[in-house]
């Protein structure tokens, strides 16, 4: 048997036209566009069209897409019942989202139809409804009424509106939209791989997305921004209590954490060995967001803590090239837009659904069952013993 590639590191699974990561150059291309060119300009709906059809939509196509998404945002009562059940059971947001995404099958107009047209209808329904599922669950969990979407609002603004019940400030809506575009697709990450594996068995789109949500839930993938923000708050609090400088407390905190074997959340990446280019895009968004509204001090403190953390990582993990990843600035942007940390990973899922679906469509078009092998290290030649003889 050939050598083992633990974590499938360095293995090229297939070809894609969706995104390319240059881990040493620190560049990300999304369907032909550098991420810094596309993300701050495009609407999320335009990015969906770009990924699924490999070109930006014309004005008529975009209007039609927005209209279809607006209609699909209205949740059927059976799905809303499922959301209520997850809130009653006090499921945390990612568990609730995984459960209610599966429950979208309750309102599938063409169950069992795996043809291309039915799959595209389901793709639109998934994109339209994931933010509604997250927002409705969050409000019910906190004893508030569900807020219906507004047809005239775009994807990002609607999400914020359904969460708060108020029209979001334009800078917050734009900030979240840029975030959604920035993280919509990213090569063969764990959740995208999961979606591809499920699709490769010729299973259906909803199963692929439910599986991908499960993979995204883990802290090594999509769960990092909440803890990254906790670290910033923790260090600030310690500095306020001790009277020491923020830099000194950041140094002590990060050293202690790494010495105890912990990982600094928002740092390190399997592919990027230089600064994650998405961190730069979101750094600019955070800078703008905290200029107008929010707590400017928090942004400045976070940047100071990042600097110290990078210095400590270089010192304690020499040669490992652990740099800032997208999650550090995700935390700042989403916090600045008024989202609670518990919704950071679900918001990531809302964005990545666009990329997951694009990969599912690619996988369906040129399918080959994904079926790696393992090297057996277990016992051999055992002989069967009757239960009475086993002691
Ligand atoms: C993302 C991540 C899982 C990638 O890890 P990976 O490619 O498997 O890297 P490895 O586990 O091989 O780590 C290599 C070395 O760098 C260290 N390292 C990597 N990321 C680190 C971090 N965030 N903090 C401290 N040390 C880190 C590891 O401890 C390891 O050190 P060692 O050689 O002394 O054992 C990892 O960097 C991490 O856990 N980061 C924090 C979580 C996070 O921000 N996730 C979001 C990713 S977008």
Short mmCIF file of C-alpha atoms in Angstrom, two decimals, residues 98-374:
data_model
loop_
_atom_site.label_atom_id
_atom_site.label_comp_id
_atom_site.label_asym_id
_atom_site.label_seq_id
_atom_site.Cartn_x
_atom_site.Cartn_y
_atom_site.Cartn_z
CA UNK A 98 -28.30 21.13 11.47
CA UNK A 99 -31.69 19.81 12.62
CA UNK A 100 -33.85 22.40 10.88
CA UNK A 101 -31.87 22.23 7.62
CA UNK A 102 -32.72 18.52 7.53
CA UNK A 103 -36.33 19.51 8.29
CA UNK A 104 -36.49 21.55 5.06
CA UNK A 105 -37.42 18.19 3.49
CA UNK A 106 -40.84 18.63 5.19
CA UNK A 107 -41.62 21.38 2.67
CA UNK A 108 -39.90 19.95 -0.40
CA UNK A 109 -42.25 20.32 -3.37
CA UNK A 110 -40.61 17.48 -5.33
CA UNK A 111 -39.46 14.89 -2.79
CA UNK A 112 -37.27 12.16 -4.25
CA UNK A 113 -36.68 14.05 -7.50
CA UNK A 114 -32.91 14.22 -7.87
CA UNK A 115 -32.96 15.83 -11.32
CA UNK A 116 -31.03 19.03 -12.05
CA UNK A 117 -34.06 21.36 -11.96
CA UNK A 118 -35.30 20.03 -8.59
CA UNK A 119 -31.74 20.23 -7.21
CA UNK A 120 -31.41 23.87 -8.28
CA UNK A 121 -34.78 24.70 -6.67
CA UNK A 122 -33.51 23.08 -3.47
CA UNK A 123 -30.24 25.01 -3.75
CA UNK A 124 -32.12 28.32 -3.82
CA UNK A 125 -34.36 27.24 -0.95
CA UNK A 126 -31.31 26.31 1.15
CA UNK A 127 -29.61 29.65 0.51
CA UNK A 128 -32.78 31.62 1.14
CA UNK A 129 -33.84 29.73 4.25
CA UNK A 130 -30.69 29.13 6.26
CA UNK A 131 -30.60 32.74 7.57
CA UNK A 132 -34.31 32.49 8.40
CA UNK A 133 -33.75 29.25 10.33
CA UNK A 134 -30.89 30.80 12.31
CA UNK A 135 -32.73 34.05 13.06
CA UNK A 136 -36.05 32.43 13.97
CA UNK A 137 -34.41 29.92 16.32
CA UNK A 138 -32.31 32.63 17.99
CA UNK A 139 -35.34 34.84 18.65
CA UNK A 140 -37.50 31.96 19.93
CA UNK A 141 -34.65 30.81 22.16
CA UNK A 142 -34.71 34.25 23.76
CA UNK A 143 -38.49 34.35 24.16
CA UNK A 144 -39.08 36.76 21.28
CA UNK A 145 -41.43 36.59 18.31
CA UNK A 146 -40.16 35.45 14.92
CA UNK A 147 -39.60 38.40 12.56
CA UNK A 148 -40.75 37.80 8.98
CA UNK A 149 -38.27 38.73 6.21
CA UNK A 150 -38.80 41.85 4.12
CA UNK A 151 -38.97 41.33 0.37
CA UNK A 152 -37.11 44.54 -0.47
CA UNK A 153 -34.02 43.69 1.59
CA UNK A 154 -31.04 41.75 0.24
CA UNK A 155 -29.65 38.60 1.78
CA UNK A 156 -27.29 40.12 4.36
CA UNK A 157 -29.59 42.98 5.42
CA UNK A 158 -32.53 40.58 5.74
CA UNK A 159 -30.52 38.32 8.03
CA UNK A 160 -29.68 41.19 10.38
CA UNK A 161 -33.26 42.47 10.18
CA UNK A 162 -34.78 39.08 11.04
CA UNK A 163 -32.43 38.83 14.03
CA UNK A 164 -33.01 42.25 15.54
CA UNK A 165 -36.39 43.27 14.14
CA UNK A 166 -34.86 46.59 13.11
CA UNK A 167 -33.50 47.81 9.81
CA UNK A 168 -29.73 47.40 10.10
CA UNK A 169 -27.37 50.37 9.62
CA UNK A 170 -26.04 50.25 6.01
CA UNK A 171 -22.43 49.84 7.23
CA UNK A 172 -23.39 46.74 9.27
CA UNK A 173 -25.32 45.20 6.37
CA UNK A 174 -22.42 45.91 3.98
CA UNK A 175 -19.92 44.55 6.52
CA UNK A 176 -21.82 41.27 6.89
CA UNK A 177 -22.27 41.04 3.10
CA UNK A 178 -18.52 41.45 2.58
CA UNK A 179 -17.96 38.79 5.23
CA UNK A 180 -20.37 36.37 3.49
CA UNK A 181 -18.58 36.93 0.16
CA UNK A 182 -15.13 36.57 1.73
CA UNK A 183 -15.79 33.12 3.18
CA UNK A 184 -18.22 31.76 0.57
CA UNK A 185 -15.71 29.26 -0.80
CA UNK A 186 -12.26 28.11 0.15
CA UNK A 187 -10.83 25.12 -1.70
CA UNK A 188 -11.14 21.62 -0.28
CA UNK A 189 -11.81 22.49 3.36
CA UNK A 190 -13.30 19.87 5.70
CA UNK A 191 -16.97 20.84 5.31
CA UNK A 192 -16.74 21.16 1.51
CA UNK A 193 -15.00 17.81 1.40
CA UNK A 194 -17.84 16.35 3.49
CA UNK A 195 -20.41 17.73 1.05
CA UNK A 196 -18.45 16.24 -1.85
CA UNK A 197 -18.14 12.81 -0.18
CA UNK A 198 -21.89 12.69 0.44
CA UNK A 199 -22.64 13.81 -3.12
CA UNK A 200 -20.22 11.24 -4.51
CA UNK A 201 -22.47 8.45 -3.20
CA UNK A 202 -25.24 10.06 -5.34
CA UNK A 203 -27.03 11.16 -2.21
CA UNK A 204 -29.11 14.35 -2.32
CA UNK A 205 -28.20 18.03 -1.90
CA UNK A 206 -29.87 18.54 1.49
CA UNK A 207 -27.98 15.55 2.93
CA UNK A 208 -24.73 17.05 1.63
CA UNK A 209 -25.44 20.42 3.26
CA UNK A 210 -26.54 18.84 6.57
CA UNK A 211 -23.28 16.85 6.64
CA UNK A 212 -21.26 19.95 5.82
CA UNK A 213 -22.92 21.86 8.68
CA UNK A 214 -21.86 19.03 11.01
CA UNK A 215 -18.24 19.33 9.83
CA UNK A 216 -18.25 23.11 10.13
CA UNK A 217 -19.40 22.93 13.75
CA UNK A 218 -16.02 21.77 15.08
CA UNK A 219 -13.61 24.32 16.59
CA UNK A 220 -10.79 23.34 14.21
CA UNK A 221 -12.94 24.56 11.30
CA UNK A 222 -15.78 27.02 11.87
CA UNK A 223 -15.91 27.29 15.62
CA UNK A 224 -12.92 29.59 16.15
CA UNK A 225 -14.24 33.18 15.98
CA UNK A 226 -16.24 33.02 19.24
CA UNK A 227 -13.20 31.91 21.28
CA UNK A 228 -11.00 34.42 19.38
CA UNK A 229 -13.23 37.23 20.61
CA UNK A 230 -13.28 35.71 24.12
CA UNK A 231 -9.48 35.90 24.13
CA UNK A 232 -9.55 39.61 23.28
CA UNK A 233 -12.12 40.34 26.01
CA UNK A 234 -10.28 38.18 28.53
CA UNK A 235 -6.98 39.96 27.94
CA UNK A 236 -8.64 43.38 28.17
CA UNK A 237 -10.31 42.42 31.45
CA UNK A 238 -7.07 41.13 32.91
CA UNK A 239 -5.32 44.37 31.97
CA UNK A 240 -8.14 46.41 33.54
CA UNK A 241 -7.93 44.36 36.75
CA UNK A 242 -4.13 44.21 37.09
CA UNK A 243 -3.31 47.69 35.84
CA UNK A 244 -0.61 46.14 33.61
CA UNK A 245 -0.40 47.25 29.97
CA UNK A 246 -2.52 45.46 27.38
CA UNK A 247 0.65 44.28 25.63
CA UNK A 248 2.04 42.75 28.83
CA UNK A 249 -1.22 40.98 29.63
CA UNK A 250 -1.50 39.77 26.01
CA UNK A 251 2.02 38.39 26.23
CA UNK A 252 1.32 36.60 29.55
CA UNK A 253 -2.07 35.25 28.41
CA UNK A 254 -0.84 33.87 25.08
CA UNK A 255 2.33 32.39 26.59
CA UNK A 256 0.34 30.63 29.31
CA UNK A 257 -2.16 29.30 26.79
CA UNK A 258 0.47 27.89 24.43
CA UNK A 259 2.55 26.49 27.30
CA UNK A 260 -0.59 24.66 28.50
CA UNK A 261 -0.91 23.10 25.02
CA UNK A 262 -3.84 25.25 23.89
CA UNK A 263 -4.15 26.81 20.46
CA UNK A 264 -4.72 30.49 19.95
CA UNK A 265 -8.01 30.77 18.13
CA UNK A 266 -7.87 32.85 14.97
CA UNK A 267 -4.29 31.80 14.22
CA UNK A 268 -2.82 29.03 12.08
CA UNK A 269 -4.03 27.36 8.93
CA UNK A 270 -3.45 24.08 7.15
CA UNK A 271 -2.80 25.80 3.81
CA UNK A 272 -1.83 29.43 4.51
CA UNK A 273 1.70 29.75 5.80
CA UNK A 274 1.54 33.54 5.52
CA UNK A 275 -1.24 35.89 6.62
CA UNK A 276 -4.66 34.72 5.40
CA UNK A 277 -5.73 37.24 2.69
CA UNK A 278 -9.29 37.08 4.03
CA UNK A 279 -7.99 38.51 7.32
CA UNK A 280 -6.89 41.64 5.38
CA UNK A 281 -10.29 42.05 3.69
CA UNK A 282 -12.09 41.73 7.01
CA UNK A 283 -9.57 43.91 8.81
CA UNK A 284 -10.57 46.74 6.44
CA UNK A 285 -14.27 46.04 7.06
CA UNK A 286 -13.73 46.04 10.84
CA UNK A 287 -11.76 49.27 10.61
CA UNK A 288 -14.68 50.98 8.79
CA UNK A 289 -17.33 49.41 10.99
CA UNK A 290 -15.67 50.52 14.20
CA UNK A 291 -14.97 53.97 12.79
CA UNK A 292 -18.63 54.83 12.39
CA UNK A 293 -20.31 52.92 15.15
CA UNK A 294 -19.02 50.43 17.69
CA UNK A 295 -16.24 50.60 20.14
CA UNK A 296 -13.13 51.91 18.35
CA UNK A 297 -11.02 50.97 21.33
CA UNK A 298 -11.96 47.30 20.89
CA UNK A 299 -10.63 47.32 17.32
CA UNK A 300 -7.37 48.98 18.38
CA UNK A 301 -6.96 46.58 21.30
CA UNK A 302 -7.63 43.56 19.08
CA UNK A 303 -4.96 44.71 16.63
CA UNK A 304 -2.48 45.20 19.47
CA UNK A 305 -3.28 41.72 20.84
CA UNK A 306 -2.87 40.20 17.37
CA UNK A 307 0.61 41.72 17.11
CA UNK A 308 1.69 40.30 20.46
CA UNK A 309 0.14 36.88 19.71
CA UNK A 310 2.09 36.66 16.43
CA UNK A 311 5.31 37.54 18.23
CA UNK A 312 4.67 34.91 20.91
CA UNK A 313 3.73 32.26 18.32
CA UNK A 314 6.94 32.96 16.37
CA UNK A 315 8.89 32.59 19.60
CA UNK A 316 7.16 29.52 21.05
CA UNK A 317 6.37 27.74 17.76
CA UNK A 318 9.44 28.61 15.69
CA UNK A 319 9.34 27.45 12.07
CA UNK A 320 5.64 26.51 12.22
CA UNK A 321 4.61 29.70 10.39
CA UNK A 322 1.42 30.22 12.39
CA UNK A 323 -0.18 33.45 11.12
CA UNK A 324 -3.48 35.27 11.60
CA UNK A 325 -6.38 33.48 9.93
CA UNK A 326 -9.79 34.70 8.80
CA UNK A 327 -11.49 33.93 12.11
CA UNK A 328 -9.72 36.60 14.13
CA UNK A 329 -11.22 39.41 12.04
CA UNK A 330 -14.47 37.53 11.48
CA UNK A 331 -15.00 37.88 15.22
CA UNK A 332 -14.48 41.64 15.06
CA UNK A 333 -16.66 42.19 11.99
CA UNK A 334 -19.57 40.10 13.24
CA UNK A 335 -19.35 41.60 16.71
CA UNK A 336 -19.23 45.07 15.18
CA UNK A 337 -22.36 44.26 13.16
CA UNK A 338 -24.14 43.39 16.40
CA UNK A 339 -24.09 39.58 16.18
CA UNK A 340 -23.60 37.57 19.40
CA UNK A 341 -20.67 35.08 19.39
CA UNK A 342 -23.08 32.13 19.49
CA UNK A 343 -24.15 33.11 15.96
CA UNK A 344 -20.67 33.42 14.45
CA UNK A 345 -20.47 29.81 13.24
CA UNK A 346 -24.09 29.71 11.96
CA UNK A 347 -23.32 32.91 10.02
CA UNK A 348 -20.29 31.16 8.53
CA UNK A 349 -22.62 28.31 7.51
CA UNK A 350 -24.98 30.79 5.83
CA UNK A 351 -22.09 32.05 3.72
CA UNK A 352 -20.45 28.72 2.97
CA UNK A 353 -23.75 27.17 1.82
CA UNK A 354 -23.23 29.05 -1.47
CA UNK A 355 -19.82 27.37 -1.92
CA UNK A 356 -20.98 23.96 -0.70
CA UNK A 357 -23.78 23.98 -3.28
CA UNK A 358 -21.38 25.00 -6.05
CA UNK A 359 -19.13 22.06 -5.13
CA UNK A 360 -22.09 19.69 -5.03
CA UNK A 361 -23.03 20.83 -8.55
CA UNK A 362 -19.44 20.29 -9.74
CA UNK A 363 -19.29 16.87 -8.08
CA UNK A 364 -22.61 15.84 -9.63
CA UNK A 365 -21.40 16.90 -13.08
CA UNK A 366 -18.24 14.77 -12.91
CA UNK A 367 -18.87 12.28 -10.22
CA UNK A 368 -16.48 9.65 -8.97
CA UNK A 369 -17.19 7.90 -5.67
CA UNK A 370 -14.78 9.28 -3.05
CA UNK A 371 -13.37 6.23 -1.40
CA UNK A 372 -9.84 6.43 0.06
CA UNK A 373 -8.17 3.48 1.76
CA UNK A 374 -6.74 2.90 5.24
#
